[in-house]
Short mmCIF file of C-alpha atoms in Angstrom, two decimals:
data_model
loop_
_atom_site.label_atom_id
_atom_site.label_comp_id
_atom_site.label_asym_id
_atom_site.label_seq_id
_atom_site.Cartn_x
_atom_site.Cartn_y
_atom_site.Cartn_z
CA UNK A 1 41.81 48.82 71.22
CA UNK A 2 39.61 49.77 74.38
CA UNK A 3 38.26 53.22 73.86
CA UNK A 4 35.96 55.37 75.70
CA UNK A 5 34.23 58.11 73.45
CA UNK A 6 32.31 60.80 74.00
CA UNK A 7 29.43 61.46 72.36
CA UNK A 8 27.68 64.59 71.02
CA UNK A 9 23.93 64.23 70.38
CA UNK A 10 20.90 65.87 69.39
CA UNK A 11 17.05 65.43 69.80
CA UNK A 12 17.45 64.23 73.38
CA UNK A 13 14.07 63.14 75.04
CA UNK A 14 13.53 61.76 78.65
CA UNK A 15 11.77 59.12 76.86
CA UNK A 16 14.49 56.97 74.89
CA UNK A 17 17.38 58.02 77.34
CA UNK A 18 17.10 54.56 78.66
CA UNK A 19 17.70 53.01 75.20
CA UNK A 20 20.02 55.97 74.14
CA UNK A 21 22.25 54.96 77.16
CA UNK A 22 22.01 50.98 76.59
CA UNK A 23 23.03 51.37 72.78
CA UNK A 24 25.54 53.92 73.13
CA UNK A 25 27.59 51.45 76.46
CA UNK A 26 27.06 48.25 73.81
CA UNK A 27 29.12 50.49 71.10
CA UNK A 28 31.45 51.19 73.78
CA UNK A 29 31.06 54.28 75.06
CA UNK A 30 31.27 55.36 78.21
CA UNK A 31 30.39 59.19 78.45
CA UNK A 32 27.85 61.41 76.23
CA UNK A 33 27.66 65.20 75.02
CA UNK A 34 24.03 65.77 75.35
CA UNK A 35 21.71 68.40 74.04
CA UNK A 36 17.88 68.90 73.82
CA UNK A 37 16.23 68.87 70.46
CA UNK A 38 17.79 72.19 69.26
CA UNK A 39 15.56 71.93 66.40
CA UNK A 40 12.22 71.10 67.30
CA UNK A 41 10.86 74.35 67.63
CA UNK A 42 12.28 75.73 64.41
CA UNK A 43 15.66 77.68 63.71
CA UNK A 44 13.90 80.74 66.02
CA UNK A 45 12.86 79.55 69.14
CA UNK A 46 11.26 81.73 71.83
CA UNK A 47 12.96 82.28 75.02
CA UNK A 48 10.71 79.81 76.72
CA UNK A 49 11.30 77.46 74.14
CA UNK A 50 15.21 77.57 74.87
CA UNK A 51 14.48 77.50 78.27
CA UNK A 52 12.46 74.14 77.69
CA UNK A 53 14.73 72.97 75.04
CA UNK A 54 17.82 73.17 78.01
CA UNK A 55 15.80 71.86 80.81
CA UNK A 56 14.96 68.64 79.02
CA UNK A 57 18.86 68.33 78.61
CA UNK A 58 19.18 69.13 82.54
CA UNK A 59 16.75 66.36 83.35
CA UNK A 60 19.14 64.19 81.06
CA UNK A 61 21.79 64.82 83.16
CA UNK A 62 20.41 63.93 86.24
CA UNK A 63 18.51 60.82 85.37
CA UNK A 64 21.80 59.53 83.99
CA UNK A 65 24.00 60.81 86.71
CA UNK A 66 27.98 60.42 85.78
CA UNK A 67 27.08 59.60 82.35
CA UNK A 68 25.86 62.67 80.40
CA UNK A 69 27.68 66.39 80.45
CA UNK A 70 24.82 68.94 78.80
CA UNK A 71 25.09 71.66 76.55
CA UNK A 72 23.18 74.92 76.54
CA UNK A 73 21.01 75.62 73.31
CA UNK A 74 20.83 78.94 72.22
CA UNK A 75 19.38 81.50 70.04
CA UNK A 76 20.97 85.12 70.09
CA UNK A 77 19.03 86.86 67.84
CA UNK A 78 16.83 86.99 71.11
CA UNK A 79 18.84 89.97 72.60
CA UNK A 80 22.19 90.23 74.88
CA UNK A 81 20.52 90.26 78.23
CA UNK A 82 18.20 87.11 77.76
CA UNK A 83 20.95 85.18 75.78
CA UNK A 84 23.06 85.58 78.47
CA UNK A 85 20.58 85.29 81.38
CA UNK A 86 20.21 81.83 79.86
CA UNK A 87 23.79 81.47 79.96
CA UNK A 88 24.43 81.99 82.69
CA UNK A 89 21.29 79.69 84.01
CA UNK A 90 22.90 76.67 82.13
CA UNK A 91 26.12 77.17 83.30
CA UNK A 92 24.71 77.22 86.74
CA UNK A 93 23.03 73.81 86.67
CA UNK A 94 26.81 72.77 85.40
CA UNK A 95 26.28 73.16 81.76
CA UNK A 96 29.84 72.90 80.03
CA UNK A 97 29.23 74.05 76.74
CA UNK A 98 27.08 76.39 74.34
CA UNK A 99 25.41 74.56 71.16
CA UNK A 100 25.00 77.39 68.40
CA UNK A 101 22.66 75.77 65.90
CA UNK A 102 21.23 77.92 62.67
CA UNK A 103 19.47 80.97 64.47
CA UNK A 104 22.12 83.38 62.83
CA UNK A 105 25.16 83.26 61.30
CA UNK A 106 28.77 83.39 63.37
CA UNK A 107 29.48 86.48 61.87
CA UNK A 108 26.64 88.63 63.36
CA UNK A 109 27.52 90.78 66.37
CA UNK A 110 24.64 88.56 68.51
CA UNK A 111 27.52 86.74 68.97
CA UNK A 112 29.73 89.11 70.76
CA UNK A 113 27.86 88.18 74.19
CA UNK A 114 27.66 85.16 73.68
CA UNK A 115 31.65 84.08 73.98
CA UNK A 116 31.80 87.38 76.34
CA UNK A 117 29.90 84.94 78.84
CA UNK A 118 31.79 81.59 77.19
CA UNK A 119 34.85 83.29 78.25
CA UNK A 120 33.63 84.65 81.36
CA UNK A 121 32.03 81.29 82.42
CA UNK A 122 35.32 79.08 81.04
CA UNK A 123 32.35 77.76 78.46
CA UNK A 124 32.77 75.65 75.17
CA UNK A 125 31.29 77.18 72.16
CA UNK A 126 30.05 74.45 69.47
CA UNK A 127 29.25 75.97 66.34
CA UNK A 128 26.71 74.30 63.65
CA UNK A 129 28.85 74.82 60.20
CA UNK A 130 28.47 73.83 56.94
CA UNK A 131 30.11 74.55 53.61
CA UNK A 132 27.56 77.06 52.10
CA UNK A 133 29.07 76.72 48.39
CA UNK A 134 25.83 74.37 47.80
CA UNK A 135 23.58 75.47 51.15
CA UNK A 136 23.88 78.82 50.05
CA UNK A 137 21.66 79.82 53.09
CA UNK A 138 24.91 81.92 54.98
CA UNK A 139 22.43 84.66 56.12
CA UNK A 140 22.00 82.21 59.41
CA UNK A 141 23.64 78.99 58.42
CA UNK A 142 27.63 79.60 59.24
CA UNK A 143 30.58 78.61 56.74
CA UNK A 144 33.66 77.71 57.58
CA UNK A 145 35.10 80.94 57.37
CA UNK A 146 32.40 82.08 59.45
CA UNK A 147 33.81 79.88 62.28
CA UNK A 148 36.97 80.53 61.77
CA UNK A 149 36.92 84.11 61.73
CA UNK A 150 34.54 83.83 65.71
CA UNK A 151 37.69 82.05 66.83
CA UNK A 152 39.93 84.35 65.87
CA UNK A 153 38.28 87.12 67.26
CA UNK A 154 38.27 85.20 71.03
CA UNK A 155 41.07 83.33 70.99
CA UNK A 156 40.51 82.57 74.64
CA UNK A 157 37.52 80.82 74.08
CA UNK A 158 37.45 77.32 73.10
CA UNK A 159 35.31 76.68 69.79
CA UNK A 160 34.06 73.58 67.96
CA UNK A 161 33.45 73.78 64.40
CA UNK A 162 30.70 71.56 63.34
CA UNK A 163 30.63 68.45 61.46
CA UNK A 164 33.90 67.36 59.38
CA UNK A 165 31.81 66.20 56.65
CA UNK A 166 29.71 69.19 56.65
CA UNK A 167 33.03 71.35 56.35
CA UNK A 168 34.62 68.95 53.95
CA UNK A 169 38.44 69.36 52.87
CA UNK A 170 37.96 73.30 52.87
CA UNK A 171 36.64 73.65 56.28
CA UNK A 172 39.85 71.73 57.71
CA UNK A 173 42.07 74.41 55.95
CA UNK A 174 40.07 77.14 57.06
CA UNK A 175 40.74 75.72 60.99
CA UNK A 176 44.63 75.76 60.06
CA UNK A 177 46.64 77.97 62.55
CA UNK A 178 43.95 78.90 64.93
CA UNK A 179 44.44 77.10 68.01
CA UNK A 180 41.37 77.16 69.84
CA UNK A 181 39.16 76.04 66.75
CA UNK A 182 38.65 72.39 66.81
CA UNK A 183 36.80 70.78 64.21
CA UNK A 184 34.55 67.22 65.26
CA UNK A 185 33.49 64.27 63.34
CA UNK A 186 29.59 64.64 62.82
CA UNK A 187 27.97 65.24 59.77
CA UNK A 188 26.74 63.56 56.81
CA UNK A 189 28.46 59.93 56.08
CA UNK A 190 31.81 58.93 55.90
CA UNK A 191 34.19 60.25 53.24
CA UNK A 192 37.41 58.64 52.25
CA UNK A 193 40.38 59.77 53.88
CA UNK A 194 38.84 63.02 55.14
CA UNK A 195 39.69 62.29 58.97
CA UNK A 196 43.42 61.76 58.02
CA UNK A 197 43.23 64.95 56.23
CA UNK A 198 41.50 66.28 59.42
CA UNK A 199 44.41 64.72 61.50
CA UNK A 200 47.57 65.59 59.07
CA UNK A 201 46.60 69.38 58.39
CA UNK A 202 45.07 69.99 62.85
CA UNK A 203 46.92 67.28 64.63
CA UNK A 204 44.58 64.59 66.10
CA UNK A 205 44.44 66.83 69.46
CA UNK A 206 42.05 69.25 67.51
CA UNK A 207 40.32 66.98 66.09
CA UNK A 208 36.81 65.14 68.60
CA UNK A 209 34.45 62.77 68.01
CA UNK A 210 31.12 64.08 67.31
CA UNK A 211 28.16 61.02 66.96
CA UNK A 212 24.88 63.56 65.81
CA UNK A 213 22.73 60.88 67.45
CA UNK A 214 20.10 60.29 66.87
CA UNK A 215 19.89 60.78 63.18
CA UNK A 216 23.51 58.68 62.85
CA UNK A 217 24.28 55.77 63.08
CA UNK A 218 26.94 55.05 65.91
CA UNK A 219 28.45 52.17 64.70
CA UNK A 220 28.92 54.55 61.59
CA UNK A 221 30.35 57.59 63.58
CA UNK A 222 32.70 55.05 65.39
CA UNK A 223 33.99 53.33 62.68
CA UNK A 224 34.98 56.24 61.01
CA UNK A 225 37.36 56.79 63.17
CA UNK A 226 38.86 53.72 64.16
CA UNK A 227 38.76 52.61 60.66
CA UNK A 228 41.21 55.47 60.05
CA UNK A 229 44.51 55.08 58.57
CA UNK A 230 45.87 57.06 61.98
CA UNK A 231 48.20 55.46 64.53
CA UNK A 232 45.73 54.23 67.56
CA UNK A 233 46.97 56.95 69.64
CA UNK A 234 45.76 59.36 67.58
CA UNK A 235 42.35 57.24 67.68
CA UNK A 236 41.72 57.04 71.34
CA UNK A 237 42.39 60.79 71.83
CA UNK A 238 39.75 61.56 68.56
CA UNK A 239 37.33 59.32 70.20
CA UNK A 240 37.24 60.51 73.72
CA UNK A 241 40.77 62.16 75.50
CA UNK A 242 40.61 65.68 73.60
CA UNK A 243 36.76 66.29 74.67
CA UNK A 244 37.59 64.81 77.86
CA UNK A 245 40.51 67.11 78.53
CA UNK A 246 38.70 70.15 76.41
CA UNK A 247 35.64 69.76 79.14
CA UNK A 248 37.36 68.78 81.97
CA UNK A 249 35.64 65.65 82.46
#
């Protein structure tokens, strides 16, 4: 099976995009998600610090022309009109997506301008989730029900819940019946039979591949899927037709 997938990383650097981009063709792929180090700063960065955090993804981009698509960090806790001043910076520079990481929870009304301008904009929302029944750090790390309940209040914005094995067998249920919530692949390592669930309770067309390179192994994130007890339809559109189609790639 020939496959094309499309990656979603973190901690992107000018530096190792040469190596990112040899490893990541050598497993196969063929287009990458990219985002700057969301993290490095802490969960609170400064405006300037998002602003550097989402220019190292737009120099990404245009070193690798044709190979990366970049997504805007964020932090909304820094007030409507700089959130979406940066929004509407990123989407300028042909940004197609918004990476939420662990600034605040989904919940909090920040959020309200945020997929105001996602909708506005025709912007992806990817939302960092994880089941807080062990985190138990919800005041700015979102649940599942967190996530589900942001899609359901804008339906007409498309929104990726973050990582399947962060979300576990709960998370899936949570996504059932909300049709712009898509859940992706990343997270912690493989768990038996937990894409299948994914696949069974979503139907593989809301369900992407997500890599969380650089801390992943790829030929890990891969294999979980193709070593899936799904037909091979279902594979190729997991690993790289839904986030194709979702992005307009």
């Amino acid at each position: 099976m020939h496959t094309h997938p499309v990656f979603m990383g973190d901690g992107a650097d000018s530096g190792s995009s040469t190596s990112w981009v040899r490893r990541a063709r050598a497993a196969g792929v063929s287009h990458m998600v990219v985002l700057g180090d969301v993290l490095v700063h802490g969960r609170l960065p400064t405006a300037a610090q998002v602003a550097a955090i989402n220019d190292t993804t737009h120099a990404l981009v245009l070193r690798h022309r044709g190979f990366f698509t970049g997504f805007c960090a964020l932090n909304p806790t820094l007030g409507e009109r700089t959130t979406v001043a940066e929004i509407e910076r990123c989407a300028a520079l042909g940004f197609r997506g918004l990476k939420l990481e662990i600034s605040n929870n989904a919940r909090d009304a920040c959020m309200t301008p945020v997929m105001r301008a996602a909708a506005r904009l025709g912007l992806v929302v990817l939302q960092h989730t994880w089941d807080q029944t062990h985190i138990r750090e919800r005041r700015f790390h979102s649940d599942p029900v967190d996530t589900a309940l942001l899609a359901r209040r804008f339906p007409e914005v498309p929104v990726i819940m973050a990582h399947l094995t962060g979300i576990g067998w709960r998370g899936v249920l949570e996504a059932r019946g909300i049709d712009n919530l898509f859940v992706d692949t990343s997270g912690g390592q493989p768990e038996d039979g937990l894409v299948e669930f994914a696949v069974e309770k979503l139907g593989h067309h809301r369900v992407l591949y997500g890599s969380d390179m650089p801390i992943r192994e790829t030929s890990v994130t891969i294999a979980r899927i193709r070593g899936a007890a799904i037909p091979d339809a279902s594979k190729r559109a997991i690993l790289g037709g839904n986030t194709a189609r979702l992005l307009s790639l």
